[in-house]
CSV table of C-alpha atoms in Angstrom, one decimal:
chain,number,residue,atom,x,y,z
V,192,UNK,CA,21.9,15.0,1.4
V,193,UNK,CA,25.1,14.9,3.4
V,194,UNK,CA,26.8,16.5,6.4
V,195,UNK,CA,30.1,18.4,6.0
V,196,UNK,CA,32.1,21.1,7.5
V,197,UNK,CA,30.7,23.9,5.5
V,198,UNK,CA,32.3,27.2,4.6
V,199,UNK,CA,31.4,30.3,6.5
V,200,UNK,CA,29.4,33.1,4.8
V,201,UNK,CA,32.6,35.1,4.4
V,202,UNK,CA,34.5,32.2,3.0
V,203,UNK,CA,31.7,31.5,0.5
V,204,UNK,CA,31.6,35.1,-0.6
V,205,UNK,CA,35.4,35.2,-1.1
V,206,UNK,CA,35.4,32.1,-3.3
V,207,UNK,CA,32.4,33.1,-5.4
V,208,UNK,CA,33.9,33.9,-8.8
V,209,UNK,CA,31.2,32.8,-11.3
V,210,UNK,CA,27.4,32.3,-11.7
V,211,UNK,CA,28.0,28.6,-11.0
V,212,UNK,CA,29.9,29.2,-7.8
V,213,UNK,CA,27.2,31.7,-6.7
V,214,UNK,CA,24.6,29.1,-7.2
V,215,UNK,CA,26.6,26.4,-5.4
V,216,UNK,CA,27.5,28.7,-2.4
V,217,UNK,CA,24.2,30.5,-2.0
V,218,UNK,CA,21.2,29.7,-4.2
V,219,UNK,CA,21.3,25.9,-4.0
V,220,UNK,CA,21.1,26.1,-0.2
V,221,UNK,CA,17.7,27.7,-0.4
V,222,UNK,CA,14.3,26.2,-1.4
V,223,UNK,CA,14.4,28.4,-4.4
V,224,UNK,CA,17.7,26.9,-5.6
V,225,UNK,CA,16.3,23.4,-5.1
V,226,UNK,CA,13.2,24.2,-7.1
V,227,UNK,CA,15.1,25.9,-9.9
V,228,UNK,CA,17.9,23.3,-10.2
V,229,UNK,CA,16.3,19.9,-9.6
V,230,UNK,CA,13.8,19.9,-12.5
V,231,UNK,CA,14.8,20.3,-16.1
V,232,UNK,CA,12.4,19.4,-18.9
V,233,UNK,CA,15.0,19.6,-21.6
V,234,UNK,CA,17.8,17.3,-20.4
V,235,UNK,CA,18.9,15.6,-17.2
V,236,UNK,CA,21.1,17.9,-15.0
V,237,UNK,CA,23.2,14.9,-14.1
V,238,UNK,CA,24.2,12.2,-16.6
V,239,UNK,CA,25.4,9.2,-14.7
V,240,UNK,CA,27.8,7.3,-17.0
V,241,UNK,CA,29.2,3.8,-16.6
V,242,UNK,CA,32.5,3.5,-18.4
V,243,UNK,CA,32.7,-0.1,-17.5
V,244,UNK,CA,30.6,-2.9,-16.0
V,245,UNK,CA,32.7,-5.4,-14.1
V,246,UNK,CA,32.5,-7.5,-11.0
V,247,UNK,CA,33.7,-5.2,-8.2
V,248,UNK,CA,36.7,-5.8,-6.0
V,249,UNK,CA,34.6,-4.8,-3.0
V,250,UNK,CA,31.4,-6.4,-1.7
V,251,UNK,CA,30.0,-3.4,0.3
V,252,UNK,CA,27.1,-4.0,2.7
V,253,UNK,CA,25.1,-1.1,1.4
V,254,UNK,CA,25.7,-1.9,-2.3
V,255,UNK,CA,23.6,-4.3,-4.3
V,256,UNK,CA,26.9,-5.8,-5.5
V,257,UNK,CA,27.0,-7.6,-2.1
V,258,UNK,CA,24.4,-10.0,-3.5
V,259,UNK,CA,25.7,-12.8,-5.7
V,260,UNK,CA,22.9,-12.6,-8.3
V,261,UNK,CA,23.9,-9.0,-9.0
V,262,UNK,CA,27.6,-9.8,-9.2
V,263,UNK,CA,26.7,-12.6,-11.7
V,264,UNK,CA,24.8,-10.1,-13.9
V,265,UNK,CA,28.1,-8.3,-14.6
V,266,UNK,CA,30.5,-11.2,-14.5
V,267,UNK,CA,31.2,-11.0,-18.2
V,268,UNK,CA,32.1,-7.3,-18.1
V,269,UNK,CA,31.7,-4.5,-20.7
V,270,UNK,CA,33.5,-1.2,-21.5
V,271,UNK,CA,32.4,1.9,-23.3
V,272,UNK,CA,33.9,2.7,-26.7
V,273,UNK,CA,35.0,6.2,-27.6
V,274,UNK,CA,32.2,6.8,-30.2
V,275,UNK,CA,29.5,6.1,-27.6
V,276,UNK,CA,31.1,8.6,-25.2
V,277,UNK,CA,31.3,11.2,-27.9
V,278,UNK,CA,27.6,10.9,-28.5
V,279,UNK,CA,27.0,11.6,-24.8
V,280,UNK,CA,29.3,14.5,-24.7
V,281,UNK,CA,27.8,16.2,-27.7
V,282,UNK,CA,24.3,15.6,-26.5
V,283,UNK,CA,24.8,18.1,-23.6
V,284,UNK,CA,25.2,21.9,-24.0
V,285,UNK,CA,28.4,23.6,-22.8
V,286,UNK,CA,26.6,24.8,-19.6
V,287,UNK,CA,28.0,24.7,-16.0
V,288,UNK,CA,24.7,23.5,-14.6
V,289,UNK,CA,25.1,20.0,-16.2
V,290,UNK,CA,27.4,17.2,-15.0
V,291,UNK,CA,28.9,14.1,-16.3
V,292,UNK,CA,29.0,11.8,-13.2
V,293,UNK,CA,31.1,8.8,-13.9
V,294,UNK,CA,30.4,6.0,-11.5
V,295,UNK,CA,31.0,2.6,-13.0
V,296,UNK,CA,29.2,-0.7,-12.2
V,297,UNK,CA,32.3,-1.9,-10.4
V,298,UNK,CA,35.3,0.3,-9.8
V,299,UNK,CA,35.7,3.4,-12.1
V,300,UNK,CA,39.5,3.3,-12.2
V,301,UNK,CA,39.5,-0.2,-13.7
V,302,UNK,CA,38.7,1.6,-16.9
V,303,UNK,CA,42.2,2.3,-18.2
V,304,UNK,CA,41.4,5.2,-20.6
V,305,UNK,CA,39.4,7.1,-18.0
V,306,UNK,CA,41.7,10.2,-18.1
V,307,UNK,CA,41.6,10.3,-21.9
V,308,UNK,CA,37.7,10.2,-21.9
V,309,UNK,CA,37.6,13.0,-19.3
V,310,UNK,CA,40.1,15.1,-21.3
V,311,UNK,CA,37.8,14.8,-24.4
V,312,UNK,CA,34.8,15.9,-22.4
V,313,UNK,CA,36.7,18.9,-20.9
V,314,UNK,CA,38.0,19.9,-24.4
V,315,UNK,CA,34.6,19.9,-26.0
V,316,UNK,CA,32.4,20.8,-23.0
V,317,UNK,CA,34.7,22.8,-20.7
V,318,UNK,CA,31.9,24.3,-18.7
V,319,UNK,CA,30.2,20.9,-17.9
V,320,UNK,CA,31.1,19.6,-14.6
V,321,UNK,CA,33.0,16.2,-14.6
V,322,UNK,CA,33.1,14.0,-11.6
V,323,UNK,CA,34.2,10.5,-11.0
V,324,UNK,CA,33.6,8.2,-8.0
V,325,UNK,CA,36.2,5.8,-6.8
V,326,UNK,CA,37.0,3.6,-3.9
V,327,UNK,CA,40.6,4.8,-4.2
V,328,UNK,CA,42.2,1.3,-4.3
V,329,UNK,CA,43.6,2.0,-7.8
V,330,UNK,CA,44.3,5.7,-7.3
V,331,UNK,CA,48.0,5.5,-7.8
V,332,UNK,CA,50.2,8.6,-8.1
V,333,UNK,CA,50.4,8.1,-11.9
V,334,UNK,CA,46.6,7.8,-12.2
V,335,UNK,CA,46.2,11.0,-10.1
V,336,UNK,CA,48.6,12.9,-12.3
V,337,UNK,CA,46.7,11.8,-15.4
V,338,UNK,CA,43.4,12.8,-13.9
V,339,UNK,CA,44.7,16.2,-12.9
V,340,UNK,CA,46.1,16.8,-16.4
V,341,UNK,CA,42.7,15.7,-17.9
V,342,UNK,CA,41.0,18.7,-16.3
V,343,UNK,CA,38.7,16.5,-14.1
V,344,UNK,CA,36.6,18.9,-12.0
V,345,UNK,CA,35.8,16.7,-9.0
V,346,UNK,CA,36.6,13.3,-7.5
V,347,UNK,CA,34.4,11.5,-4.9
V,348,UNK,CA,36.5,9.2,-2.7
V,349,UNK,CA,34.3,6.5,-1.3
V,350,UNK,CA,36.2,5.7,1.9
V,351,UNK,CA,33.1,4.3,3.7
V,352,UNK,CA,34.6,4.3,7.2
V,353,UNK,CA,36.9,6.1,9.6
V,354,UNK,CA,38.8,3.0,10.8
V,355,UNK,CA,40.1,-0.3,9.4
V,356,UNK,CA,37.6,-2.4,11.4
V,357,UNK,CA,34.6,-0.6,10.1
V,358,UNK,CA,36.0,-0.5,6.6
V,359,UNK,CA,36.6,-4.2,6.6
V,360,UNK,CA,33.1,-4.9,7.9
V,361,UNK,CA,31.5,-2.7,5.2
V,362,UNK,CA,33.7,-3.6,2.2
V,363,UNK,CA,34.7,-7.2,3.1
V,364,UNK,CA,38.4,-6.3,2.2
V,365,UNK,CA,41.6,-5.4,4.1
V,366,UNK,CA,42.4,-2.4,1.9
V,367,UNK,CA,41.9,0.5,4.4
V,368,UNK,CA,45.6,1.4,4.8
V,369,UNK,CA,46.1,1.4,1.0
V,370,UNK,CA,43.0,3.6,0.5
V,371,UNK,CA,44.2,6.1,3.1
V,372,UNK,CA,47.7,6.2,1.6
V,373,UNK,CA,46.3,6.8,-1.9
V,374,UNK,CA,44.0,9.6,-0.7
V,375,UNK,CA,46.8,11.4,1.1
V,376,UNK,CA,49.0,10.9,-2.0
V,377,UNK,CA,46.3,12.2,-4.3
V,378,UNK,CA,46.1,15.4,-2.3
V,379,UNK,CA,49.9,15.8,-2.4
V,380,UNK,CA,50.1,15.2,-6.1
V,381,UNK,CA,47.5,17.7,-6.9
V,382,UNK,CA,49.2,20.3,-4.8
V,383,UNK,CA,52.6,19.5,-6.3
V,384,UNK,CA,51.1,20.0,-9.8
V,385,UNK,CA,49.8,23.4,-8.7
V,386,UNK,CA,46.2,22.6,-9.6
V,387,UNK,CA,43.0,23.4,-7.8
V,388,UNK,CA,41.2,20.5,-9.5
V,389,UNK,CA,39.9,17.9,-9.1
V,390,UNK,CA,38.0,19.1,-6.1
V,391,UNK,CA,38.4,16.2,-3.6
V,392,UNK,CA,35.5,14.9,-1.6
V,393,UNK,CA,35.7,12.0,0.8
V,394,UNK,CA,32.8,10.4,2.6
V,395,UNK,CA,32.0,7.6,5.1
V,396,UNK,CA,28.7,5.9,5.7
V,397,UNK,CA,26.7,7.2,8.7
V,398,UNK,CA,24.7,4.6,10.6
V,399,UNK,CA,24.0,3.6,14.2
V,400,UNK,CA,27.1,1.3,14.0
V,401,UNK,CA,29.5,3.9,12.7
V,402,UNK,CA,28.1,7.2,14.0
V,403,UNK,CA,30.6,7.6,16.9
V,404,UNK,CA,33.4,7.9,14.4
V,405,UNK,CA,32.0,10.5,12.1
V,406,UNK,CA,33.6,13.5,13.8
V,407,UNK,CA,37.0,11.9,13.8
V,408,UNK,CA,36.6,11.1,10.1
V,409,UNK,CA,35.7,14.7,9.2
V,410,UNK,CA,38.5,16.1,11.4
V,411,UNK,CA,41.1,13.7,10.0
V,412,UNK,CA,40.3,13.9,6.3
V,413,UNK,CA,39.6,17.7,6.2
V,414,UNK,CA,43.3,18.0,6.3
V,415,UNK,CA,43.7,16.3,3.0
V,416,UNK,CA,40.5,16.8,1.0
V,417,UNK,CA,38.3,19.8,0.1
V,418,UNK,CA,35.2,18.3,1.7
V,419,UNK,CA,35.0,15.5,4.2
V,420,UNK,CA,31.4,14.4,4.9
V,421,UNK,CA,29.2,11.6,6.1
V,422,UNK,CA,26.4,10.0,4.0
V,423,UNK,CA,23.3,8.6,5.6
V,424,UNK,CA,22.2,5.0,4.8
V,425,UNK,CA,19.4,4.5,2.3
V,426,UNK,CA,18.1,1.0,1.4
V,427,UNK,CA,17.9,1.5,-2.4
V,428,UNK,CA,15.2,-1.1,-2.4
V,429,UNK,CA,17.0,-3.8,-0.3
V,430,UNK,CA,17.8,-4.7,3.2
V,431,UNK,CA,21.3,-3.8,4.4
V,432,UNK,CA,23.0,-6.2,6.8
V,433,UNK,CA,25.1,-4.6,9.6
V,434,UNK,CA,24.2,-1.0,8.9
V,435,UNK,CA,21.2,0.6,10.6
V,436,UNK,CA,19.8,4.0,9.5
V,437,UNK,CA,19.9,6.7,12.1
V,438,UNK,CA,16.4,7.9,11.2
V,439,UNK,CA,13.0,6.3,11.2
V,440,UNK,CA,11.6,5.7,7.7
V,441,UNK,CA,9.0,8.2,6.5
V,442,UNK,CA,5.5,6.7,6.9
V,443,UNK,CA,4.1,5.4,3.5
V,444,UNK,CA,1.3,8.0,3.6
V,445,UNK,CA,3.8,10.8,3.7
V,446,UNK,CA,5.8,9.7,0.6
V,447,UNK,CA,6.2,12.2,-2.2
V,448,UNK,CA,7.6,11.6,-5.8
V,449,UNK,CA,11.3,11.0,-6.3
V,450,UNK,CA,12.9,13.9,-8.2
V,451,UNK,CA,15.3,11.6,-10.1
V,452,UNK,CA,13.1,11.3,-13.2
V,453,UNK,CA,13.4,15.1,-13.7
V,454,UNK,CA,17.0,15.4,-12.5
V,455,UNK,CA,19.3,12.6,-13.6
V,456,UNK,CA,19.6,9.5,-15.7
V,457,UNK,CA,22.0,6.6,-16.3
V,458,UNK,CA,23.9,5.5,-19.4
V,459,UNK,CA,25.4,2.1,-19.7
V,460,UNK,CA,28.7,1.4,-21.4
V,461,UNK,CA,26.9,0.3,-24.5
V,462,UNK,CA,24.9,3.5,-24.7
V,463,UNK,CA,21.7,2.1,-23.2
V,464,UNK,CA,19.8,4.7,-21.2
V,465,UNK,CA,18.0,3.6,-18.0
V,466,UNK,CA,15.3,5.6,-16.2
V,467,UNK,CA,17.4,5.7,-13.0
V,468,UNK,CA,20.9,4.7,-11.8
V,469,UNK,CA,19.4,2.3,-9.4
V,470,UNK,CA,17.9,0.2,-12.2
V,471,UNK,CA,21.5,-1.1,-12.8
V,472,UNK,CA,21.3,-3.4,-9.8
V,473,UNK,CA,18.0,-5.3,-10.4
V,474,UNK,CA,17.8,-8.3,-12.7
V,475,UNK,CA,14.5,-7.2,-14.2
V,476,UNK,CA,14.9,-3.5,-14.1
V,477,UNK,CA,18.3,-3.5,-15.8
V,478,UNK,CA,16.5,-4.4,-19.0
V,479,UNK,CA,14.1,-1.5,-18.7
V,480,UNK,CA,16.0,0.4,-21.4
V,481,UNK,CA,14.3,3.6,-22.7
V,482,UNK,CA,16.7,4.4,-25.5
V,483,UNK,CA,20.3,4.3,-26.7
V,484,UNK,CA,22.5,7.3,-27.3
V,485,UNK,CA,23.9,5.7,-30.4
V,486,UNK,CA,20.4,5.7,-31.9
V,487,UNK,CA,19.0,9.0,-30.7
V,488,UNK,CA,20.1,12.1,-28.8
V,489,UNK,CA,19.9,12.2,-25.0
V,490,UNK,CA,17.5,15.2,-25.4
V,491,UNK,CA,15.1,13.1,-27.5
V,492,UNK,CA,15.2,10.2,-25.1
V,493,UNK,CA,14.7,12.5,-22.1
V,494,UNK,CA,11.6,14.1,-23.6
V,495,UNK,CA,10.3,10.8,-25.1
V,496,UNK,CA,7.0,9.0,-24.3
V,497,UNK,CA,8.7,6.2,-22.3
V,498,UNK,CA,10.4,8.6,-20.0
V,499,UNK,CA,7.3,10.7,-19.6
V,500,UNK,CA,5.3,7.5,-18.6
V,501,UNK,CA,7.9,6.9,-15.9
V,502,UNK,CA,7.5,10.4,-14.6
V,503,UNK,CA,3.7,10.2,-14.6
V,504,UNK,CA,3.9,7.0,-12.5
V,505,UNK,CA,5.9,9.0,-9.9
V,506,UNK,CA,3.4,11.8,-9.9
V,507,UNK,CA,0.7,9.3,-9.1
V,508,UNK,CA,2.9,7.2,-6.8
V,509,UNK,CA,1.8,4.3,-8.9
V,510,UNK,CA,4.7,1.9,-9.2
V,511,UNK,CA,3.0,-1.2,-10.5
V,512,UNK,CA,5.2,-1.2,-13.5
V,513,UNK,CA,8.3,-0.1,-11.6
V,514,UNK,CA,8.6,-2.3,-8.5
V,515,UNK,CA,12.2,-1.1,-7.9
V,516,UNK,CA,10.8,2.4,-7.2
V,517,UNK,CA,8.1,1.0,-4.9
V,518,UNK,CA,10.7,-0.4,-2.4
V,519,UNK,CA,13.5,2.2,-2.9
V,520,UNK,CA,13.8,5.0,-0.3
V,521,UNK,CA,16.2,7.2,-2.2
V,522,UNK,CA,13.3,9.6,-2.9
V,523,UNK,CA,13.6,10.6,0.8
V,524,UNK,CA,17.1,11.9,0.2
V,525,UNK,CA,15.9,14.7,-2.0
V,526,UNK,CA,14.2,17.9,-1.0
V,527,UNK,CA,10.4,17.9,-1.1
V,528,UNK,CA,9.6,20.3,-3.9
V,529,UNK,CA,6.0,19.0,-4.5
V,530,UNK,CA,2.4,20.0,-3.8
V,531,UNK,CA,-0.4,17.5,-3.7
V,532,UNK,CA,-3.5,18.0,-5.9
V,533,UNK,CA,-7.1,17.3,-5.0
V,534,UNK,CA,-7.0,14.0,-6.9
V,535,UNK,CA,-4.1,12.8,-4.7
V,536,UNK,CA,-1.4,13.1,-7.4
V,537,UNK,CA,1.5,15.6,-7.2
V,538,UNK,CA,2.8,18.5,-9.2
V,539,UNK,CA,6.0,20.6,-9.0
V,540,UNK,CA,5.6,23.4,-6.4
V,541,UNK,CA,5.6,26.9,-7.9
V,542,UNK,CA,8.5,29.2,-7.0
V,543,UNK,CA,7.6,31.7,-4.3
V,544,UNK,CA,9.5,34.8,-3.2
V,545,UNK,CA,9.8,33.3,0.3
V,546,UNK,CA,11.7,30.3,-1.1
V,547,UNK,CA,14.8,32.5,-1.5
V,548,UNK,CA,14.8,33.0,2.2
V,549,UNK,CA,13.9,29.4,3.2
V,550,UNK,CA,16.9,27.1,3.8
V,551,UNK,CA,16.7,23.7,2.1
V,552,UNK,CA,17.3,20.7,4.4
V,553,UNK,CA,20.8,19.3,4.3
V,554,UNK,CA,19.8,15.7,4.6
V,555,UNK,CA,16.4,14.0,4.8
V,556,UNK,CA,16.1,11.9,8.0
V,557,UNK,CA,19.4,13.3,9.5
């Protein structure tokens, strides 16, 4: 789903030290890895957690926060309490193939106890991957030290652009120089502390308007981060002003189910569970709550009747009850792991021996 300067076969072999790293370096790059990893009937592989919901400091073109009605939805703000987070942590087994993906509705680092929460997760579920996303505006040296000490596994730095002009056009701010300084300092602080974590990823948006600068971005930031990559534009159910996808949309007749209902879910700061992370941004869909982690385990919610009904709708491509899904194109970002049945509905494709030899596409529409 992204482009990056990948490691060579030899480099991947030399850095493979566990089952998890073997899967990441080799298996997940194949169709077999995609089929084995993306679907999980027991629990979501990725639990997207919103520590806080606040009006964001940015107003990015590709984010629904650019729309005033969405910003108004979160004007009051909310923060997760520690007991709710504990419920989430203890709902997930200590297994390296699960992830806590912290990406707030707003800016993640506005949540002051973020490092304390991560430290708790790493103490009680040390094998579960923890990752936070941040626009890096608040990534001070003190914050970076706290995150390193917390045991955070990875940090996704949403830099959005290679230069100040594109960054200002996308984010509607003049914070590019500050972001760049904070990212460079974060890399330095981690090295000074003698830590290999958090794994630092930095990305920019790839579109017709920004594509000419992608190579410069990767070249520049590969010096400071572990992975510099570009991310293609998807509409997420809305039109994006000023950013044009590089690829033609997949014709409606070629659509297949989104894997998200079998792969990830989203938990609000109050513990409410949504069918998909994208439901956060829509006035009606944000109330389509299918459970709360303070009232039932994540496993019970994931396997419950309401979630199954959501999955069945995707298998039939019948989105009458889920208009957000009807207009969203994020499904096209995931590998096609489906087969079509005679009645027109879909089912998960069976694993074949040849899948281990077939490479999975890096990015749909790239």
